[in-house]
């Protein structure tokens, strides 16, 4: 079997075979981490590196929903955490570069245009206090520029800094860059510059000291209804367009699992491969004791246990979303996805919007009914996100406005990403880099 995987299997089949779970629900990557901790043998680190180098999926969860990184952290195994994080950085860098090339290819086939995207976060009775912004987007050839002002939210107050993101091709390096500009300071940097070693050390420390929970909020299904509770189809005006309002019944899944330190009896081959043999000596759970139990309200509980004040949850909930659709739109939905995707890697909010846009069920709805000029979706179980498109305008690629917009901040100072992001001072940015998906 190993001979076949190494020499005969095509790359995609090799990745699949090296990522399969065994009879105890562990992937080869996770089993290597377990053996490295329990047998204290450095050879398993070499095995782990060899597996990932040959395509093993190191992000795949085990049967209990834990990732390789979470298990390494629970064992306090910094050596393995560091190895996994370095592989993660390489994988992320390659993914973003491929994404940029893919998006740029499709952008080049679109008409040049200007569009505005307005977003706001709302909770009943508190919406007027919560973040919102207007993103102005210009597209020319295979390049995109997005201007925005929202920077942070502290003490129920939005902090604003006029800023820009630009997807731009660098003729010298022959790669696309994502440039981020601060217009108040008249400076910009390349978001794609890799982390330096001292920054990696800082993020590793953040990962190791953070009390980790395995959790997720997933959209499983969305079903379209012409109206709510059988009422007549609603027509509303949205940004100057007559739009049909549709109701989406969503099925979402919330998972929350405390990490565990699992101690094993002697992990020999015979015992491990015999499922009837109990190989677990002890399980000690840990997590953030500050989590509230009211998160369970309205969910159907599939299973639950409590350890150290942490409950394990796996629940599904019916939620609602709303879509306003127009026909004969000046832009199609795939063009909108490409525009959002071009700035997604550097903007977590846009990344969330893209994730919803690309859900197969929503894609079917869009293709059948028209362009979604406005959508309200659950950002998590407590917060809704509304975004809408406005001010569609096709532009002449040679016009002065576009020429000015895509001159890459000529009067601004270009700095290193490290000097602008300041990971040593900025906790939120460190958390962003430590949050491995």
XYZ file of C-alpha atoms in Angstrom:
437
model
C 0.000 0.000 0.000
C 2.796 2.438 0.923
C 4.572 1.607 -2.352
C 1.372 2.371 -4.282
C 0.860 5.686 -2.464
C 4.474 6.757 -2.974
C 5.033 5.722 -6.582
C 1.806 4.811 -8.360
C -0.982 7.013 -7.049
C -1.683 10.302 -8.806
C -1.272 13.432 -6.626
C -4.978 13.895 -5.865
C -5.460 10.224 -4.943
C -2.311 10.392 -2.808
C -3.731 13.347 -0.878
C -6.989 11.476 -0.337
C -5.288 8.280 0.853
C -2.948 10.164 3.188
C -5.897 12.018 4.769
C -8.286 9.132 5.457
C -9.342 8.441 9.036
C -8.529 5.058 10.578
C -10.747 2.742 12.630
C -10.320 5.013 15.680
C -11.193 8.171 13.737
C -7.678 9.618 13.499
C -5.975 10.854 10.348
C -2.322 9.849 9.790
C -1.303 13.420 10.684
C -3.190 13.330 13.989
C -1.908 9.845 14.819
C 1.677 11.110 14.364
C 0.975 13.932 16.850
C -0.513 11.492 19.370
C 2.487 9.155 19.032
C 4.985 12.043 19.227
C 3.524 13.074 22.595
C 2.848 9.641 24.073
C 6.005 7.842 22.912
C 8.358 10.859 23.146
C 10.046 9.761 19.920
C 11.256 12.529 17.525
C 10.870 10.232 14.525
C 7.134 10.962 14.519
C 7.867 14.620 13.813
C 9.768 13.491 10.709
C 6.853 11.241 9.718
C 4.465 14.169 10.190
C 6.550 16.451 7.975
C 6.790 13.727 5.317
C 3.005 13.195 5.329
C 2.173 16.889 4.916
C 4.873 17.415 2.283
C 3.256 14.649 0.230
C -0.221 16.148 0.421
C -1.801 14.905 3.675
C -4.559 17.271 4.821
C -3.317 18.688 8.133
C -6.534 20.697 8.629
C -8.864 17.684 8.560
C -10.591 17.017 11.886
C -10.686 13.724 13.727
C -13.872 11.829 14.629
C -14.369 14.113 17.663
C -14.056 17.302 15.618
C -10.563 18.294 16.779
C -7.884 19.598 14.437
C -4.240 18.561 14.426
C -3.294 22.015 15.716
C -5.785 21.822 18.603
C -4.458 18.427 19.650
C -0.837 19.632 19.515
C -1.781 22.667 21.650
C -3.608 20.480 24.187
C -0.411 18.419 24.529
C 1.575 21.669 24.938
C 3.777 20.352 22.121
C 5.307 23.591 20.804
C 7.640 21.723 18.461
C 4.683 20.228 16.570
C 2.663 23.466 16.767
C 5.546 25.324 15.141
C 5.882 22.707 12.397
C 2.121 22.800 11.662
C 2.037 26.602 11.648
C 4.912 26.849 9.168
C 3.085 24.439 6.851
C -0.074 26.506 7.345
C 1.723 29.716 6.338
C 3.053 28.111 3.148
C -0.371 26.701 2.333
C -2.060 30.055 2.945
C 0.488 31.948 0.850
C 0.012 29.544 -2.069
C -3.787 29.633 -1.717
C -3.938 33.444 -1.744
C -1.592 33.671 -4.729
C -3.654 31.125 -6.690
C -6.825 32.967 -5.693
C -5.388 36.287 -6.887
C -4.416 34.790 -10.252
C -7.816 33.116 -10.619
C -9.745 36.281 -9.761
C -7.540 38.482 -11.961
C -8.245 36.176 -14.925
C -12.002 36.645 -14.557
C -11.734 40.334 -13.763
C -9.957 40.809 -17.096
C -13.081 39.518 -18.883
C -15.429 41.956 -17.100
C -16.329 45.481 -18.125
C -14.546 48.234 -16.220
C -16.864 49.731 -13.634
C -17.506 51.554 -10.394
C -19.808 50.125 -7.729
C -20.622 50.782 -4.101
C -21.185 48.134 -1.451
C -22.817 49.186 1.798
C -22.752 46.949 4.869
C -24.026 47.158 8.418
C -24.197 44.874 11.427
C -27.358 44.835 13.477
C -28.817 43.410 16.652
C -32.404 44.272 17.663
C -32.532 47.635 19.497
C -28.768 48.190 19.142
C -28.289 48.583 15.395
C -27.750 52.355 15.537
C -24.659 51.771 17.718
C -23.065 49.031 15.637
C -20.465 49.138 12.818
C -21.335 50.056 9.237
C -19.448 51.319 6.211
C -19.647 52.173 2.534
C -17.051 50.458 0.326
C -16.341 52.175 -2.996
C -14.979 49.769 -5.602
C -13.279 50.559 -8.915
C -12.366 47.823 -11.365
C -9.941 48.352 -14.279
C -8.635 45.459 -16.357
C -7.549 42.751 -13.912
C -7.066 45.172 -11.007
C -9.433 46.310 -8.252
C -9.379 49.155 -5.758
C -11.686 49.360 -2.714
C -11.927 52.477 -0.501
C -13.425 52.263 2.998
C -13.297 54.018 6.369
C -14.172 51.463 9.068
C -11.113 50.456 11.115
C -12.224 49.141 14.517
C -15.040 49.092 17.053
C -14.375 49.948 20.688
C -16.680 50.964 23.549
C -19.728 51.095 21.241
C -17.885 53.516 18.973
C -16.705 53.004 15.394
C -13.132 54.092 14.782
C -12.677 55.286 11.213
C -9.536 55.709 9.128
C -9.789 56.450 5.394
C -8.119 53.426 3.785
C -7.803 51.505 0.520
C -7.141 47.964 -0.631
C -5.796 47.439 -4.138
C -5.265 44.206 -6.055
C -2.448 45.196 -8.408
C 0.043 43.387 -10.625
C 3.703 44.004 -9.865
C 5.665 44.072 -13.131
C 8.954 43.528 -11.309
C 8.008 40.434 -9.253
C 5.472 39.111 -11.813
C 2.967 38.537 -8.972
C -0.241 40.185 -7.821
C -0.014 42.201 -4.621
C -2.725 43.347 -2.242
C -1.720 46.871 -1.272
C -3.253 48.458 1.818
C -3.078 52.241 2.182
C -3.677 54.537 5.148
C -4.670 57.897 3.676
C -4.253 59.843 6.937
C -0.622 58.763 7.309
C -0.044 58.710 3.536
C 1.585 55.289 3.672
C 0.939 51.838 2.275
C 2.280 48.297 2.405
C 1.959 44.961 0.636
C -0.401 42.774 2.663
C 1.108 39.688 0.984
C 4.572 40.094 2.536
C 5.272 36.960 4.616
C 5.585 37.008 8.391
C 9.141 37.355 9.689
C 10.571 34.873 12.204
C 10.094 37.061 15.298
C 6.444 37.591 14.265
C 5.970 33.848 13.809
C 7.405 33.320 17.302
C 4.883 35.815 18.670
C 1.948 34.121 16.925
C 3.120 30.685 18.129
C 3.139 32.061 21.683
C -0.396 33.377 21.119
C -1.541 29.950 19.896
C 0.130 28.123 22.795
C -1.196 30.379 25.581
C -4.713 30.901 24.253
C -7.379 28.703 25.832
C -8.642 26.988 22.750
C -12.078 25.666 21.891
C -13.002 23.747 18.779
C -16.000 25.639 17.486
C -17.763 26.454 14.248
C -20.877 28.127 12.888
C -21.749 26.468 9.585
C -24.429 27.082 7.001
C -25.763 23.637 6.065
C -28.698 24.495 3.829
C -30.734 27.430 2.549
C -34.190 27.020 1.036
C -35.999 29.684 -0.940
C -39.552 30.853 -0.255
C -41.310 33.498 -2.373
C -42.911 34.938 0.736
C -43.088 34.497 4.470
C -46.023 32.564 5.966
C -47.729 32.272 2.574
C -48.090 36.013 2.006
C -48.025 37.601 -1.447
C -44.636 38.191 -3.151
C -43.224 41.484 -1.829
C -41.785 44.113 -4.185
C -39.605 46.805 -2.612
C -37.430 49.604 -3.953
C -33.744 49.074 -3.159
C -31.188 51.688 -4.233
C -33.388 52.849 -7.117
C -34.295 49.345 -8.369
C -37.569 47.443 -8.057
C -36.566 44.272 -6.226
C -38.402 41.078 -5.313
C -37.912 40.147 -1.679
C -37.275 36.457 -1.016
C -37.104 34.641 2.293
C -34.414 32.070 2.914
C -34.934 29.382 5.514
C -31.463 28.495 6.752
C -30.315 25.432 8.625
C -27.155 26.217 10.555
C -24.983 24.102 12.806
C -23.150 25.229 15.907
C -20.380 23.046 17.297
C -18.452 23.749 20.447
C -16.040 21.234 21.948
C -13.538 21.732 24.754
C -10.036 20.534 23.972
C -8.859 17.453 25.799
C -5.516 16.070 26.883
C -5.804 12.339 26.206
C -3.342 10.011 27.922
C -3.003 6.529 26.421
C -1.888 3.140 27.620
C 0.901 1.494 25.641
C 0.194 2.406 22.014
C 1.429 -0.695 20.276
C 0.184 -1.714 16.845
C -1.902 -4.680 17.999
C -3.802 -2.711 20.625
C -4.354 0.288 18.383
C -5.719 -1.769 15.482
C -8.081 -3.737 17.741
C -11.065 -1.483 18.279
C -12.317 -3.646 21.153
C -9.231 -2.774 23.236
C -9.498 0.358 25.379
C -6.298 2.343 24.828
C -7.350 5.567 26.628
C -5.944 5.979 30.135
C -7.467 9.386 30.922
C -9.210 12.382 29.336
C -8.881 15.841 30.857
C -10.849 18.648 29.251
C -9.956 22.312 29.417
C -11.306 25.517 27.942
C -12.615 29.007 28.600
C -14.810 28.952 31.709
C -16.358 32.295 30.772
C -18.624 30.849 28.070
C -22.306 31.300 28.830
C -24.832 28.504 28.693
C -27.523 30.757 27.190
C -25.859 30.125 23.832
C -27.930 26.946 23.820
C -31.276 28.738 23.641
C -33.316 27.780 20.598
C -31.076 24.917 19.535
C -31.772 21.230 19.270
C -29.110 19.558 21.413
C -27.638 16.452 19.815
C -25.121 15.693 22.548
C -23.623 17.416 25.526
C -21.176 16.847 28.331
C -19.704 19.246 30.858
C -16.066 19.236 31.980
C -14.336 22.057 33.882
C -17.393 24.209 33.350
C -17.386 23.726 29.561
C -20.259 22.062 27.773
C -19.832 20.229 24.510
C -22.494 21.209 22.016
C -23.513 19.999 18.604
C -26.716 21.738 17.650
C -28.734 22.715 14.639
C -30.978 25.732 14.389
C -33.411 27.120 11.849
C -32.633 30.757 11.022
C -33.769 33.239 8.392
C -32.090 35.339 5.743
C -33.549 37.778 3.227
C -32.578 38.426 -0.382
C -33.750 41.270 -2.613
C -33.350 40.281 -6.264
C -33.459 42.435 -9.401
C -33.686 41.421 -13.038
C -31.688 43.004 -15.885
C -28.871 43.999 -13.537
C -25.888 45.945 -14.960
C -23.658 43.343 -13.232
C -24.131 39.601 -12.778
C -23.682 37.692 -9.522
C -20.419 36.013 -10.561
C -18.875 39.417 -11.311
C -19.903 40.543 -7.829
C -18.298 37.427 -6.304
C -15.054 38.146 -8.187
C -14.980 41.733 -6.936
C -15.562 40.601 -3.346
C -13.030 37.784 -3.699
C -10.336 40.187 -4.883
C -10.209 41.887 -1.462
C -11.436 38.954 0.658
C -8.001 37.756 1.883
C -7.325 41.148 3.502
C -10.858 41.812 4.777
C -12.511 39.311 7.139
C -15.992 40.767 6.607
C -15.773 40.417 2.827
C -14.443 36.910 3.299
C -17.644 36.051 5.202
C -19.819 37.591 2.458
C -17.935 35.590 -0.191
C -18.435 32.371 1.793
C -22.212 32.929 1.840
C -22.306 33.978 -1.823
C -20.547 30.774 -2.872
C -22.838 28.392 -0.983
C -24.296 25.971 -3.610
C -27.903 26.486 -2.484
C -27.648 30.267 -2.784
C -25.948 29.957 -6.170
C -28.969 28.003 -7.460
C -31.295 30.725 -6.186
C -29.263 33.516 -7.796
C -28.924 31.787 -11.186
C -32.657 31.161 -11.349
C -33.987 34.487 -10.066
C -31.518 37.284 -10.854
C -28.958 39.497 -9.118
C -29.080 39.858 -5.293
C -28.897 43.622 -4.836
C -29.343 43.286 -1.074
C -28.912 40.401 1.386
C -29.399 40.060 5.138
C -27.683 37.001 6.599
C -26.760 35.764 10.085
C -23.093 36.586 10.791
C -23.343 34.353 13.849
C -26.209 33.276 16.113
C -26.507 36.750 17.678
C -25.654 39.192 14.875
C -27.064 39.809 11.394
C -25.132 41.347 8.511
C -26.818 43.335 5.746
C -25.013 44.365 2.586
C -26.348 45.993 -0.554
C -24.969 47.071 -3.925
C -25.583 50.566 -5.285
C -24.278 53.145 -7.757
C -23.503 50.771 -10.641
C -21.513 52.661 -13.289
C -19.696 51.327 -16.340
C -16.461 53.206 -16.975
C -14.137 53.974 -19.872
C -10.790 52.264 -19.073
C -8.937 55.344 -20.388
C -10.861 57.924 -18.357
C -8.947 60.188 -15.998
C -10.776 58.970 -12.874
C -9.650 55.355 -13.370
C -6.124 56.448 -14.247
C -5.891 58.323 -10.953
C -7.477 55.553 -8.900
C -4.946 52.965 -10.069
C -1.805 55.031 -9.697
C -0.412 53.107 -6.712
C -0.241 55.908 -4.129
C 2.720 57.647 -5.823
C 3.042 60.368 -3.185
C 2.781 57.893 -0.295
C 5.614 56.195 1.574
C 5.855 52.443 1.056
C 6.638 50.550 4.267
C 7.194 46.963 5.243
C 4.041 45.111 6.280
C 5.668 44.306 9.622
C 6.157 47.987 10.489
C 2.530 48.848 9.698
C 0.729 45.880 11.260
C 2.790 45.983 14.485
C 1.954 42.477 15.682
C 3.866 43.090 18.935
C 1.333 45.776 19.913
C -1.784 44.778 17.985
C -3.595 41.941 19.772
C -6.374 41.681 17.170
C -3.913 41.256 14.312
C -2.035 38.572 16.257
C -5.325 36.785 16.889
C -6.111 36.976 13.166
C -2.855 35.225 12.280
C -3.326 32.698 15.103
C -6.854 31.801 13.990
C -6.130 28.840 11.730
C -9.065 27.563 9.681
